[in-house]
Short mmCIF file of C-alpha atoms in Angstrom, two decimals:
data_model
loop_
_atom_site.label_atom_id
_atom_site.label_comp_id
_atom_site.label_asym_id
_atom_site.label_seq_id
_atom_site.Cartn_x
_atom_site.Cartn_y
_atom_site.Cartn_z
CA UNK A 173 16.94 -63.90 1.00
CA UNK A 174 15.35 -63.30 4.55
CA UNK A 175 17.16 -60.63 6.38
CA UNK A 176 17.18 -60.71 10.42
CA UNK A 177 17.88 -57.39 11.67
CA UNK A 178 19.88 -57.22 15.16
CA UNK A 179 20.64 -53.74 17.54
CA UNK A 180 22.10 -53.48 20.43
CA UNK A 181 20.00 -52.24 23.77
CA UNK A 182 21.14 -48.53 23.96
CA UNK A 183 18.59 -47.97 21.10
CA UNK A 184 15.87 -48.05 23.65
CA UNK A 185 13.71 -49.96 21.28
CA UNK A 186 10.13 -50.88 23.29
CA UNK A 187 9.79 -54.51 24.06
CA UNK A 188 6.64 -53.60 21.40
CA UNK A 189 8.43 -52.39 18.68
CA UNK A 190 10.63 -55.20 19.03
CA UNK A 191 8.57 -57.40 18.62
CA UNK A 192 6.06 -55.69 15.78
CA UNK A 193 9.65 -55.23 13.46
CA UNK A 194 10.72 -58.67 14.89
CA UNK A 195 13.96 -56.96 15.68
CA UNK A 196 16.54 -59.35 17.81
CA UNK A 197 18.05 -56.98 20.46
CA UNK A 198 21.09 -58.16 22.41
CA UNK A 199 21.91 -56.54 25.40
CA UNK A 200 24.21 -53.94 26.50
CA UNK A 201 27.02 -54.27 29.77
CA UNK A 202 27.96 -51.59 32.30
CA UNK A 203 29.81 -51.43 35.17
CA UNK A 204 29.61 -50.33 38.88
CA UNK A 205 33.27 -50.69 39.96
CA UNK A 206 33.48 -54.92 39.53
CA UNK A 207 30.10 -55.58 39.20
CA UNK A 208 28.62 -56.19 35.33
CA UNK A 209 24.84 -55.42 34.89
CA UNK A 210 23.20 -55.73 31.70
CA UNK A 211 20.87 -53.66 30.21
CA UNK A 212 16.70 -54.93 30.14
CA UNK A 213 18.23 -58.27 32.42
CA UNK A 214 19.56 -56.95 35.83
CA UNK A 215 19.19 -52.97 35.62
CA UNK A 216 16.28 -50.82 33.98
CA UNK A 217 16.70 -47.15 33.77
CA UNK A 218 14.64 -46.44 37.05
CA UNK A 219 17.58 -49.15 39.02
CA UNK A 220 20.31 -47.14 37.26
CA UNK A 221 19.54 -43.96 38.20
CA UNK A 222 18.86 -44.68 41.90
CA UNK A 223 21.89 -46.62 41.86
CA UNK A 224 23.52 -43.84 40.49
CA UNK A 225 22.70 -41.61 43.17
CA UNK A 226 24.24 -44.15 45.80
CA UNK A 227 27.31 -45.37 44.29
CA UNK A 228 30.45 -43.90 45.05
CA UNK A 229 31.90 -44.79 41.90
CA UNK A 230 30.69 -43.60 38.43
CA UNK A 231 30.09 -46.39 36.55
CA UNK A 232 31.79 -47.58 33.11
CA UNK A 233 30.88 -49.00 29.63
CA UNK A 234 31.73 -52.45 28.88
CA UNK A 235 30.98 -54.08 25.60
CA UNK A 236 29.14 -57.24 24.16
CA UNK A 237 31.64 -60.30 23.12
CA UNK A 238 31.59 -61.71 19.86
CA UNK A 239 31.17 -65.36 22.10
CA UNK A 240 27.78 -63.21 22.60
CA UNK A 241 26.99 -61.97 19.29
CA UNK A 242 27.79 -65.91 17.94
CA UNK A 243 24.84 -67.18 19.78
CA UNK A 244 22.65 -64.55 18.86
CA UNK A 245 24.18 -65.73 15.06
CA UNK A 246 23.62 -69.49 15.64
CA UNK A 247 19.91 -68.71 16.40
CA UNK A 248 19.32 -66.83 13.71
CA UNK A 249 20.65 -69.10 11.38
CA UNK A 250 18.13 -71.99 12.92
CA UNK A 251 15.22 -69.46 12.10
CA UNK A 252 16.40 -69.43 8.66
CA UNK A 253 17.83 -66.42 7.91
CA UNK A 254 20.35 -65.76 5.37
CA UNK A 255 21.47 -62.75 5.78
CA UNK A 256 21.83 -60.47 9.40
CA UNK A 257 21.91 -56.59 9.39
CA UNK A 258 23.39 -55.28 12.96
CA UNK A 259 22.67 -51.52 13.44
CA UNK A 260 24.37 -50.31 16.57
CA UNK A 261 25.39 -47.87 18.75
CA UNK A 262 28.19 -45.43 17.81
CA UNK A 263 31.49 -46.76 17.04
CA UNK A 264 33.10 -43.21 18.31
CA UNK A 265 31.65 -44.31 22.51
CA UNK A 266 32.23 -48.05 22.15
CA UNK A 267 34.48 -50.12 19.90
CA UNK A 268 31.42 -53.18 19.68
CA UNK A 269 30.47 -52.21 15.96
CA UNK A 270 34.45 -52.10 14.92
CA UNK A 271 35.23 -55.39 17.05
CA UNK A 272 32.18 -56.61 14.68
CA UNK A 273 33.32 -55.91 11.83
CA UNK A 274 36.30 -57.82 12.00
CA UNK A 275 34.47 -60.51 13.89
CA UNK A 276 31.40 -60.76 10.69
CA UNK A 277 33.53 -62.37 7.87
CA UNK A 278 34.19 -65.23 10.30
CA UNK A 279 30.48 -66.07 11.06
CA UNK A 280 29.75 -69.30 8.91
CA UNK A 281 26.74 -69.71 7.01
CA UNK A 282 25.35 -66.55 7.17
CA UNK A 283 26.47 -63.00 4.98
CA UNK A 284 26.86 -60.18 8.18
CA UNK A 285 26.00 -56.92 7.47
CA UNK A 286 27.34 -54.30 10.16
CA UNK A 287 26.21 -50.47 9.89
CA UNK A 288 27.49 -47.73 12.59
CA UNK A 289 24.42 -45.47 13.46
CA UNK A 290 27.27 -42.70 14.58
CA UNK A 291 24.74 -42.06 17.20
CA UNK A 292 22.53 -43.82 20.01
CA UNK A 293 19.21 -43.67 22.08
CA UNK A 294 16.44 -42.87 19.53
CA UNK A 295 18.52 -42.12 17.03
CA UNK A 296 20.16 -45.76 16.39
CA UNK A 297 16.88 -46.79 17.38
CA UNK A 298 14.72 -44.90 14.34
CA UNK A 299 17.41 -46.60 11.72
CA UNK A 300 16.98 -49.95 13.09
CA UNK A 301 13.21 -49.76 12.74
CA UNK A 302 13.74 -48.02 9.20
CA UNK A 303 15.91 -51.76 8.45
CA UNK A 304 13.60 -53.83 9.82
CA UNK A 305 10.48 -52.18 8.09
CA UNK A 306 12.01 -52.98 4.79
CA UNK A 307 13.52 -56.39 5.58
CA UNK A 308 10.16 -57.05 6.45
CA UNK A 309 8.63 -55.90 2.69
CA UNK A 310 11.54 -57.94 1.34
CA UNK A 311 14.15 -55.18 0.41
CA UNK A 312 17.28 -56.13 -0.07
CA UNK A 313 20.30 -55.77 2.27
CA UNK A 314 21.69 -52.88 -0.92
CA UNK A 315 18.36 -50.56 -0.60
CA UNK A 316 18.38 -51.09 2.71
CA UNK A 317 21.62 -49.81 3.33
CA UNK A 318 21.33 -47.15 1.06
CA UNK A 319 18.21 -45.90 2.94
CA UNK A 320 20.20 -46.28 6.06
CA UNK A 321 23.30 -43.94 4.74
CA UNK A 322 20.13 -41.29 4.17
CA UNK A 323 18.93 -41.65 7.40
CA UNK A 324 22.05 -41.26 9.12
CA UNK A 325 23.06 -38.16 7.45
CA UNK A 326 20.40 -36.42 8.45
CA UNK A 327 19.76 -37.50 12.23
CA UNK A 328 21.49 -34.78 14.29
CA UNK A 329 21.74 -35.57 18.22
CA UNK A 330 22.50 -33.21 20.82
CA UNK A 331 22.32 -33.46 24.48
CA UNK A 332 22.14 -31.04 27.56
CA UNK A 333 23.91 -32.54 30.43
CA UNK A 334 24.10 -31.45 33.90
CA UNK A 335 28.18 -32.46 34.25
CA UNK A 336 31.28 -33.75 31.94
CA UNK A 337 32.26 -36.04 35.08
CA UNK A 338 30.86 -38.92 33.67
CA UNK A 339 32.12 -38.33 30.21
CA UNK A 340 35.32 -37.42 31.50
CA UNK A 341 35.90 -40.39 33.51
CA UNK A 342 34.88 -42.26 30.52
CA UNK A 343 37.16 -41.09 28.35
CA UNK A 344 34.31 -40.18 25.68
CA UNK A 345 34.88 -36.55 24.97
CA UNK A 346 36.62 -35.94 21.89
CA UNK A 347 37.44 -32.22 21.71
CA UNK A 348 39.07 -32.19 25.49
CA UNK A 349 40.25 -28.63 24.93
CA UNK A 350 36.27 -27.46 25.26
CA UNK A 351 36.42 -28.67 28.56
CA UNK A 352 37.23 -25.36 31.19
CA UNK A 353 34.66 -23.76 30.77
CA UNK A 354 32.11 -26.12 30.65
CA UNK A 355 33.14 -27.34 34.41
CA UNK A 356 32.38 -23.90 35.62
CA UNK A 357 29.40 -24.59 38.32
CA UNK A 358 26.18 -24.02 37.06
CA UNK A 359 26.78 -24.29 33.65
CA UNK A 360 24.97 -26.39 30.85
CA UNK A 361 27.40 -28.19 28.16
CA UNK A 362 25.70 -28.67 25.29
CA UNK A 363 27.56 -31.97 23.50
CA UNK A 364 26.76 -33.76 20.04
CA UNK A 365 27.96 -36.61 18.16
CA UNK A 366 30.28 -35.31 14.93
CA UNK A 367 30.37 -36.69 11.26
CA UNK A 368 32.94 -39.64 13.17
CA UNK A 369 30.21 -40.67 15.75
CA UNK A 370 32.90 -39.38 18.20
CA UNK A 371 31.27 -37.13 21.24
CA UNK A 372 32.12 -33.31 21.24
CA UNK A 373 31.61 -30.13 23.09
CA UNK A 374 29.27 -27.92 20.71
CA UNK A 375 28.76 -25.22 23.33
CA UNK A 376 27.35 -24.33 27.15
CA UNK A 377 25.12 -21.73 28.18
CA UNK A 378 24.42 -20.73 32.18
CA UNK A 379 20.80 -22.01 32.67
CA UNK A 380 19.01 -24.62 31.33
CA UNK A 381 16.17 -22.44 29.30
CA UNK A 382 18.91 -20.90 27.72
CA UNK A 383 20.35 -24.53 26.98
CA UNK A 384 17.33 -25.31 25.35
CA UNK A 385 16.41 -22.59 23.48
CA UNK A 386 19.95 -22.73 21.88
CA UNK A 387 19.35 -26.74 20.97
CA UNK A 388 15.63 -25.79 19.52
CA UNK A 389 17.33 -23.00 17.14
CA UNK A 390 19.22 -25.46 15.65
CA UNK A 391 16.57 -27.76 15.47
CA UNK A 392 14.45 -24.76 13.84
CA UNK A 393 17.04 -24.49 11.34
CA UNK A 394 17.28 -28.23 10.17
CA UNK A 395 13.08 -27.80 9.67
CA UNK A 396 13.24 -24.55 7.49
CA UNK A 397 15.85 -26.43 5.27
CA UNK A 398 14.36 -30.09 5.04
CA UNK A 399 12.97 -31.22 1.56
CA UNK A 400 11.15 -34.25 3.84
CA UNK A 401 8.97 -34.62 6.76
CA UNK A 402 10.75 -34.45 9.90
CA UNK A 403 10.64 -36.93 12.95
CA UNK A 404 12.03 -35.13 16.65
CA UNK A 405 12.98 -37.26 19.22
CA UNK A 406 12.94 -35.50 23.23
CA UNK A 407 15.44 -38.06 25.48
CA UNK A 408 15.94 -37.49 29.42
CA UNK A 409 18.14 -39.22 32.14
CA UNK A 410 15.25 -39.76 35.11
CA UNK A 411 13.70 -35.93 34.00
CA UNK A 412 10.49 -36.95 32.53
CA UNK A 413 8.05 -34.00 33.58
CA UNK A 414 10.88 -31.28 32.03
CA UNK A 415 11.12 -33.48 28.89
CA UNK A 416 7.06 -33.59 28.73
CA UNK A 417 6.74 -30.14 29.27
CA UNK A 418 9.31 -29.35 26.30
CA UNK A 419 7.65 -31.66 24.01
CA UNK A 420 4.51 -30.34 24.69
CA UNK A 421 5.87 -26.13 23.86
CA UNK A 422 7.76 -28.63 20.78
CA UNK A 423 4.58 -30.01 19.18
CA UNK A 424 2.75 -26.25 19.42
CA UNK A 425 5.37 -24.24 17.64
CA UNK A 426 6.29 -27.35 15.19
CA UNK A 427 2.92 -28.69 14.18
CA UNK A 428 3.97 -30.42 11.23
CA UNK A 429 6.66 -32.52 12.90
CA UNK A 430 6.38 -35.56 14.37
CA UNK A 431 7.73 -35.36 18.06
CA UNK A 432 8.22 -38.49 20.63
CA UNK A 433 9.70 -38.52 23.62
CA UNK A 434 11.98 -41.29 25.14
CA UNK A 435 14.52 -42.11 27.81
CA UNK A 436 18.40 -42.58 27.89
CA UNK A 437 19.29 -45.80 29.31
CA UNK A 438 21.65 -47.37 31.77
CA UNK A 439 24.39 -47.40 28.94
CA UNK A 440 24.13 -43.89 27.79
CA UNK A 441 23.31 -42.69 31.08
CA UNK A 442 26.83 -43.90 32.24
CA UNK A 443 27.99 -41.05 29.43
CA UNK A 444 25.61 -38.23 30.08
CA UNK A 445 25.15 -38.55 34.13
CA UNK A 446 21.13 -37.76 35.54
CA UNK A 447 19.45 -34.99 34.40
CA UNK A 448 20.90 -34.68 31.00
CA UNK A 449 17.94 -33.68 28.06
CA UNK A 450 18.46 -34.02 24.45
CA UNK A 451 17.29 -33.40 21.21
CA UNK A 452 17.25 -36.21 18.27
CA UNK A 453 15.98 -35.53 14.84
CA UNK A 454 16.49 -36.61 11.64
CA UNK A 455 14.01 -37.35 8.40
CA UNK A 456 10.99 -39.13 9.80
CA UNK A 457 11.43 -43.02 8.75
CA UNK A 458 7.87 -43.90 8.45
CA UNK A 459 7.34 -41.27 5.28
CA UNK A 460 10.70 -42.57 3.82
CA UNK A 461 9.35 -45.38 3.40
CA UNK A 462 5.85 -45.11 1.87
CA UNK A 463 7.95 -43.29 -0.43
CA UNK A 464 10.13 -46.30 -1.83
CA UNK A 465 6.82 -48.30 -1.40
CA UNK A 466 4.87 -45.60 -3.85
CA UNK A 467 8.06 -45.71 -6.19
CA UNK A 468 8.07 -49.55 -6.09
CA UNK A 469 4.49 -49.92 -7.25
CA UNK A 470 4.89 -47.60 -10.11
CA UNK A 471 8.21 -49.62 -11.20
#
């Protein structure tokens, strides 16, 4: 059975890995009062963020149709797939991976798979590489979904933002009685997916440093406890030196993880504002998998 694996853009997937995991990406909608952009077609991060600064109103999500997500289905199914894994952003921000579900047993002629990542940004994005990896050594659609559930119970995001307007006017917080004291001036909320994929205040400090060094004791934790190797993933909304420069102090006093860096996008951007930073981690993918190919060549 030949497995196509699908995400949606807020992954942030590079137009390289894309195409090295032959992963089919569809993209994401936002909107600037009545105007729809779409995320990698009309509006990179760079146009976002200056348009951010501009617009007088703060822009919304929108979500990809299922008329959408049938094309992308149709042209699958003329590659010759059988089967279609879509890993996608959390079903707790946007209600695309639910409206899927109930959309996939309708799709004719090929079996849909759909699997909420809970999270988004690097985090969806190191799952949908983990799935395509394997679809591409021929795992099934069972192991890979198994490796997936792994995966997703350990990736832990958190984000630093500069202000709850944007998640506010969203409508995206989940724990809204956190909220006075993080709109206090000057100070940092610190938010994070929970076990639902829903987004929740986990605490706020007055300066950034402090911000941080409460997100990298967390992190510190999850490394003194992990059985595996660990992959850390350093996000920013149009704040690139600050994230460098934390990766950089990252990689010295964790030398044994793997650390990237990355962006959030238009999509997520509409969520966390400019100048939010964030921490993803999780097991590292890559060693998860030369594990199950190991085990497979001694079975």
């Amino acid at each position: 059975m030949k497995i196509a694996v699908v995400t949606d853009s807020s992954a942030n997937l590079s137009a390289q890995a894309a195409q090295d995991y032959k992963i089919t990406v569809v993209n994401d909608p936002i909107m600037f009062g009545n105007h729809v952009y779409h995320e990698n077609v009309d509006i990179n991060a760079d146009q976002f963020y200056r348009l951010l600064k501009v617009e007088k109103d703060i822009p919304t999500i929108s979500q990809i149709s299922m008329p959408e997500m049938q094309v992308v289905f149709d042209q699958l199914q003329a590659a010759g797939y059988d089967q279609v894994l879509v890993v996608g952003l959390s079903s707790g921000i946007s209600g695309y991976i639910n409206n899927l579900k109930t959309y996939a047993p309708s799709v004719k002629g090929l079996a849909v798979e759909v699997f909420d990542s809970r999270t988004a940004c690097a985090g969806t994005a190191n799952m949908v590489k983990l799935a395509a990896a394997m679809a591409l050594a021929d795992y099934s659609m069972a192991d890979i979904l198994a490796q997936l559930d792994l995966l997703r119970t350990t990736t832990q995001t958190v984000l630093i933002v500069n202000s709850m307007r944007h998640l506010v006017k969203n409508g995206r917080i989940y724990n809204n009685s956190s909220l006075a004291g993080t709109m206090v001036l000057r100070n940092k909320p610190i938010i994070t997916f929970n076990e639902h994929g829903k987004i929740q205040v986990l605490g706020k400090e007055r300066t950034l440093k402090n911000a941080q060094q409460a997100v990298q004791d967390e992190f510190n934790r999850f490394v003194i406890t992990s059985e595996q190797p660990v992959r850390l993933d350093i996000i920013n909304a149009n704040d690139p030196q600050i994230a460098e420069d934390w990766t950089s102090e990252l990689r010295y006093q964790f030398p044994a993880v793997r650390v990237k860096t990355g962006e959030i996008g238009p999509l997520m951007g509409v969520l966390t504002g400019e100048h939010a930073l964030g921490m993803i981690w999780s097991y590292d993918w890559k060693p998860l998998l030369n594990t199950l190919n190991q085990q497979r060549v001694v079975d």
